[in-house]
Amino acid sequence: MSKIINKFNLIGKTAIVVGGSGLIGSQTVDTLIDAGCEVINVDLHNNKKKIKNYNFFKVNIQDERNIISFKKKFLKKYKKLNILINHAFYKGNPKKIIPNQKYFSSLDKYPSLEWNKTLSVNLNGMFFLTKHFINLLLKNRNSVILNTSSTYGKVAPNKNIYGNSGINSPIGYATTKSAVIGFTKYLATHYGDKGLRANILVPGGIKSPGQSKKFRKNYEKLTPLKRMANQNDYSAAILYLVSDASLYMTGTEFIIDGGWTSW
Ligand SMILES: NC(=O)c1ccc[n+]([C@@H]2O[C@H](COP(=O)([O-])OP(=O)(O)OC[C@H]3O[C@@H](n4cnc5c(N)ncnc54)[C@H](O)[C@@H]3O)[C@@H](O)[C@H]2O)c1
């Protein structure tokens, strides 16, 4: 009998991690490499040195032409793709959260430009990547797509926790994070019979720079496990979702939120 632990093995597999330089993304890249996978990070900036089984492509995923040109470069170097993970999202600034920026405007003053940018990274980018790489994924048995939503794609952001921090969770975020769920369930139901699985990671808030003490306290109070997530709290679940350990799982919202959505 084969050992169950071997199902988590990604040796011989190739993955694209979009947003692989971010908080969750960089942990995802490390985890997949640890499991033996060849990993291609698609992001606006690179945060890793040259390491084995890792490659970086600078691609702005908002523009379909960039994805087409990335695909050409990808195919020159790689013959196959087994895993596509979409983590990238727009937060007003790709590197860090800046309080009081236009991205955090209230709905009545919300700049169309910020709304469009949110949709264009969070949804268009995911759509372009999926559209141009799905046929490559379908060439292999047991290929996987993992898209990233949020607790705020399941329940509305709690406006009471932000105080006067200048930070909140704007309308476009909730809108796009809900849409990620619908998009992924479409993939699961339309491509399941072709052997492709598609699941949704639903993370809760991660403790990260820029958050005020007050905000953290408020967030923790509303979390049954009484803490925000650590950057690596999602890694084991991601490995499970993209490996053969989850072979009978598709179209699922995998919620990891310290209990936030359970009240
Ligand atoms: N951090 C959290 O607290 C939290 C909570 C719930 C859900 N999530 C979700 O998890 C995912 C990852 O979150 P994170 O906190 O790791 O994000 P992050 O901001 O740390 O990383 C996102 C990455 O996407 C990249 N990116 C942004 N715009 C891009 C573009 N146009 N083209 C290519 N790359 C682009 C950024 O450069 C960045 O490296 C997101 O989808 C987010 O909605 C995060």
Coordinates of C-alpha atoms and ligand atoms in Angstrom, one line a residue:
M1 CA 0.0 0.0 0.0
S2 CA 1.4 3.4 -0.9
K3 CA 2.0 5.8 2.0
I4 CA -0.6 8.6 2.3
I5 CA 2.2 11.1 2.8
N6 CA 3.4 10.4 -0.7
K7 CA 0.2 12.0 -2.1
F8 CA 1.6 15.4 -1.0
N9 CA 4.6 14.9 -3.1
L10 CA 5.0 17.4 -6.0
I11 CA 8.1 15.9 -7.6
G12 CA 8.0 16.3 -11.4
K13 CA 5.3 18.9 -11.3
T14 CA 5.4 22.5 -12.6
A15 CA 3.4 25.3 -11.0
I16 CA 2.7 29.0 -11.8
V17 CA 2.2 31.0 -8.7
V18 CA 0.7 34.4 -9.6
G19 CA 1.5 37.0 -6.8
G20 CA 4.3 34.7 -5.6
S21 CA 6.2 37.6 -4.0
G22 CA 3.4 38.5 -1.6
L23 CA 2.7 37.5 2.0
I24 CA 0.8 34.2 1.1
G25 CA 2.5 33.9 -2.3
S26 CA 6.1 33.7 -1.0
Q27 CA 5.1 31.0 1.5
T28 CA 3.3 29.1 -1.3
V29 CA 6.5 29.3 -3.4
D30 CA 8.6 27.9 -0.6
T31 CA 6.1 25.2 0.3
L32 CA 5.8 24.0 -3.3
I33 CA 9.6 24.0 -3.8
D34 CA 10.0 22.0 -0.6
A35 CA 7.5 19.4 -2.0
G36 CA 9.7 19.0 -5.1
C37 CA 7.8 21.2 -7.5
E38 CA 9.3 23.5 -10.2
V39 CA 7.8 26.9 -9.4
I40 CA 7.4 30.0 -11.6
N41 CA 6.6 33.2 -9.8
V42 CA 4.6 35.7 -11.8
D43 CA 4.6 39.1 -10.1
L44 CA 5.5 42.7 -10.5
H45 CA 8.7 42.2 -8.4
N46 CA 10.9 39.4 -7.3
N47 CA 11.8 38.8 -3.6
K48 CA 13.9 35.6 -4.0
K49 CA 17.5 35.0 -5.0
K50 CA 18.4 32.4 -7.6
I51 CA 17.4 29.0 -6.1
K52 CA 16.9 25.6 -7.5
N53 CA 13.5 24.9 -9.1
Y54 CA 12.5 28.6 -9.0
N55 CA 12.1 31.2 -11.7
F56 CA 10.6 34.7 -11.8
F57 CA 8.7 36.4 -14.6
K58 CA 7.8 40.1 -14.3
V59 CA 4.3 40.3 -15.7
N60 CA 1.6 42.9 -15.1
I61 CA -1.4 40.6 -15.2
Q62 CA -3.9 43.5 -15.9
D63 CA -3.1 43.4 -19.6
E64 CA -4.0 40.3 -21.7
R65 CA -1.1 41.1 -24.1
N66 CA 1.3 40.6 -21.2
I67 CA -0.1 37.2 -20.5
I68 CA 0.2 36.2 -24.2
S69 CA 3.9 37.3 -24.3
F70 CA 4.6 35.5 -20.9
K71 CA 3.1 32.3 -22.3
K72 CA 5.5 32.4 -25.3
K73 CA 8.5 32.8 -22.9
F74 CA 7.1 30.1 -20.6
L75 CA 6.7 27.6 -23.4
K76 CA 10.3 28.1 -24.5
K77 CA 11.5 26.9 -21.1
Y78 CA 8.8 24.6 -19.8
K79 CA 7.0 21.8 -21.5
K80 CA 4.0 21.4 -19.2
L81 CA 2.0 22.9 -16.4
N82 CA 0.3 21.0 -13.6
I83 CA -0.7 23.7 -11.1
L84 CA -2.0 27.3 -11.5
I85 CA -2.4 29.4 -8.3
N86 CA -3.8 32.9 -8.4
H87 CA -2.9 35.0 -5.3
A88 CA -2.4 38.5 -6.8
F89 CA -4.7 41.3 -5.7
Y90 CA -4.8 45.0 -5.9
K91 CA -4.5 47.0 -2.6
G92 CA -3.8 50.5 -4.0
N93 CA -0.1 49.9 -4.0
P94 CA 1.6 46.6 -4.9
K95 CA 4.2 46.6 -2.1
K96 CA 2.5 47.9 1.1
I97 CA -0.8 49.2 2.5
I98 CA -0.8 53.0 2.7
P99 CA -3.4 54.5 5.0
N100 CA -5.9 57.1 3.7
Q101 CA -5.0 56.4 0.0
K102 CA -7.8 56.7 -2.6
Y103 CA -8.2 52.9 -2.6
F104 CA -9.8 53.3 0.9
S105 CA -12.4 55.9 -0.1
S106 CA -16.0 55.5 0.9
L107 CA -18.4 54.2 -1.7
D108 CA -20.0 57.6 -2.5
K109 CA -16.5 59.0 -3.3
Y110 CA -15.0 55.9 -4.7
P111 CA -12.7 56.7 -7.7
S112 CA -13.7 54.7 -10.8
L113 CA -10.0 54.3 -11.5
E114 CA -9.5 52.4 -8.2
W115 CA -12.6 50.3 -8.8
N116 CA -11.3 49.5 -12.3
K117 CA -7.8 48.6 -11.1
T118 CA -9.3 46.3 -8.4
L119 CA -11.4 44.5 -11.0
S120 CA -8.5 44.4 -13.5
V121 CA -6.0 42.7 -11.1
N122 CA -8.3 40.6 -9.0
L123 CA -10.6 39.4 -11.8
N124 CA -9.2 40.2 -15.3
G125 CA -5.8 38.9 -14.3
M126 CA -7.1 35.6 -13.0
F127 CA -9.3 35.3 -16.2
F128 CA -6.4 36.0 -18.6
L129 CA -4.1 33.5 -16.9
T130 CA -6.8 30.8 -16.8
K131 CA -7.9 31.5 -20.4
H132 CA -4.3 31.2 -21.8
F133 CA -3.1 28.3 -19.6
I134 CA -6.1 26.0 -19.3
N135 CA -5.3 24.0 -22.4
L136 CA -1.8 23.3 -21.1
L137 CA -3.2 22.2 -17.7
L138 CA -5.7 19.9 -19.5
K139 CA -2.9 18.1 -21.2
N140 CA -1.9 16.4 -17.9
R141 CA -4.0 14.2 -15.6
N142 CA -4.9 15.7 -12.2
S143 CA -4.0 19.3 -13.0
V144 CA -5.2 21.9 -10.5
I145 CA -6.3 25.5 -10.3
L146 CA -6.3 27.2 -6.9
N147 CA -7.8 30.7 -6.7
T148 CA -7.7 32.9 -3.6
S149 CA -10.8 34.6 -2.2
S150 CA -11.2 36.0 1.3
T151 CA -13.5 35.8 4.3
Y152 CA -14.7 39.1 2.8
G153 CA -15.8 37.2 -0.3
K154 CA -18.1 35.2 2.1
V155 CA -19.3 37.8 4.6
A156 CA -19.2 41.6 4.4
P157 CA -16.2 43.4 6.0
N158 CA -16.9 44.4 9.5
K159 CA -16.6 48.2 9.3
N160 CA -16.4 48.6 13.1
I161 CA -12.9 47.2 13.4
Y162 CA -10.9 49.8 11.5
G163 CA -11.5 52.8 13.7
N164 CA -9.6 55.9 12.5
S165 CA -6.7 53.9 11.1
G166 CA -7.2 55.2 7.5
I167 CA -7.5 51.6 6.4
N168 CA -10.6 49.6 5.6
S169 CA -11.8 46.9 3.2
P170 CA -13.3 48.7 0.2
I171 CA -16.3 47.8 -1.9
G172 CA -14.2 46.5 -4.8
Y173 CA -12.4 44.0 -2.6
A174 CA -15.6 42.3 -1.4
T175 CA -17.1 42.3 -4.9
T176 CA -14.1 40.7 -6.5
K177 CA -13.4 38.2 -3.7
S178 CA -17.0 36.9 -4.1
A179 CA -16.6 36.7 -7.8
V180 CA -13.5 34.5 -7.4
I181 CA -15.8 31.9 -5.9
G182 CA -18.3 32.0 -8.8
F183 CA -15.5 31.9 -11.4
T184 CA -13.8 28.9 -9.7
K185 CA -17.0 26.9 -9.4
Y186 CA -17.6 27.5 -13.1
L187 CA -14.2 25.9 -13.8
A188 CA -14.8 23.0 -11.4
T189 CA -18.1 22.1 -13.0
H190 CA -17.1 22.7 -16.7
Y191 CA -13.7 21.0 -16.5
G192 CA -14.2 18.3 -13.9
D193 CA -15.0 15.7 -16.6
K194 CA -11.7 16.6 -18.3
G195 CA -9.7 15.8 -15.1
L196 CA -9.1 19.4 -14.0
R197 CA -9.8 20.4 -10.4
A198 CA -10.5 23.9 -9.3
N199 CA -10.8 25.0 -5.6
I200 CA -10.9 28.2 -3.7
L201 CA -8.7 29.2 -0.7
V202 CA -10.7 31.5 1.7
P203 CA -8.1 33.0 4.1
G204 CA -8.8 35.3 7.0
G205 CA -6.7 38.4 7.9
I206 CA -2.9 38.0 8.3
K207 CA -0.9 39.9 10.9
S208 CA 1.1 42.3 8.8
P209 CA 3.0 45.6 8.9
G210 CA 0.9 48.8 8.7
Q211 CA -1.9 47.5 10.9
S212 CA -2.6 49.5 14.1
K213 CA -2.7 47.9 17.5
K214 CA -6.3 48.9 17.9
F215 CA -7.3 47.2 14.6
R216 CA -5.5 44.0 15.6
K217 CA -7.2 43.9 19.0
N218 CA -10.6 44.5 17.4
Y219 CA -9.9 41.8 14.8
E220 CA -8.7 39.3 17.4
K221 CA -11.8 39.9 19.6
L222 CA -14.0 38.8 16.7
T223 CA -11.9 35.8 15.9
P224 CA -12.8 32.6 17.9
L225 CA -9.1 31.5 17.9
K226 CA -8.3 35.0 19.3
R227 CA -5.5 35.9 16.9
M228 CA -4.8 37.0 13.3
A229 CA -3.3 34.5 10.9
N230 CA 0.5 34.1 10.6
Q231 CA 1.9 34.3 7.1
N232 CA 2.4 30.6 7.0
D233 CA -0.9 29.5 8.4
Y234 CA -2.2 28.7 4.9
S235 CA 0.8 26.8 3.5
A236 CA -0.2 23.2 4.5
A237 CA -3.7 23.7 3.2
I238 CA -2.3 25.0 -0.1
L239 CA -0.1 22.0 -0.4
Y240 CA -3.1 19.8 0.3
L241 CA -5.3 21.6 -2.3
V242 CA -2.8 21.4 -5.1
S243 CA -1.5 17.9 -4.5
D244 CA -3.0 14.5 -5.1
A245 CA -3.9 14.4 -1.4
S246 CA -7.1 16.3 -2.4
L247 CA -7.9 14.3 -5.6
Y248 CA -11.7 14.0 -4.8
M249 CA -12.0 17.7 -4.1
T250 CA -13.2 20.3 -6.6
G251 CA -15.4 23.4 -6.5
T252 CA -14.8 23.8 -2.8
E253 CA -14.4 26.9 -0.6
F254 CA -11.6 26.0 1.8
I255 CA -12.0 28.4 4.7
I256 CA -9.1 29.0 7.1
D257 CA -10.0 32.0 9.2
G258 CA -9.6 31.2 12.9
G259 CA -13.4 30.8 13.0
W260 CA -14.2 34.4 11.8
T261 CA -17.1 33.2 9.6
S262 CA -18.5 30.8 12.2
W263 CA -20.3 33.1 14.5
Ligands
LIG1 N1 -3.3 39.2 3.6 C1 -4.5 39.0 4.1 O1 -4.8 39.3 5.3 C2 -5.5 38.3 3.3 C3 -6.7 37.9 3.9 C4 -7.7 37.3 3.1 C5 -7.4 37.0 1.8 N2 -6.2 37.4 1.2 C6 -6.0 37.1 -0.2 O2 -4.8 36.3 -0.4 C7 -4.2 36.7 -1.6 C8 -2.7 37.1 -1.3 O3 -2.8 38.1 -0.3 P1 -1.4 38.7 0.3 O4 -1.7 39.4 1.5 O5 -0.3 37.6 0.2 O6 -1.1 39.8 -0.9 P2 0.2 40.6 -1.1 O7 -0.3 42.0 -1.4 O8 1.2 40.4 0.0 O9 0.7 40.0 -2.4 C9 0.0 40.1 -3.6 C10 1.1 40.1 -4.7 O10 0.4 40.3 -6.0 C11 1.2 41.1 -6.8 N3 0.5 41.9 -7.8 C12 -0.3 42.9 -7.5 N4 -0.7 43.5 -8.7 C13 -0.2 42.7 -9.7 C14 -0.3 42.8 -11.1 N5 -0.9 43.8 -11.7 N6 0.5 41.9 -11.8 C15 1.2 40.9 -11.2 N7 1.3 40.8 -9.8 C16 0.6 41.7 -9.1 C17 2.0 42.0 -5.8 O11 3.2 42.5 -6.3 C18 2.2 41.1 -4.6 O12 3.4 40.5 -4.6 C19 -5.0 37.8 -2.2 O13 -5.8 37.3 -3.2 C20 -5.8 38.3 -1.0 O14 -7.1 38.8 -1.4 C21 -5.2 38.0 2.0

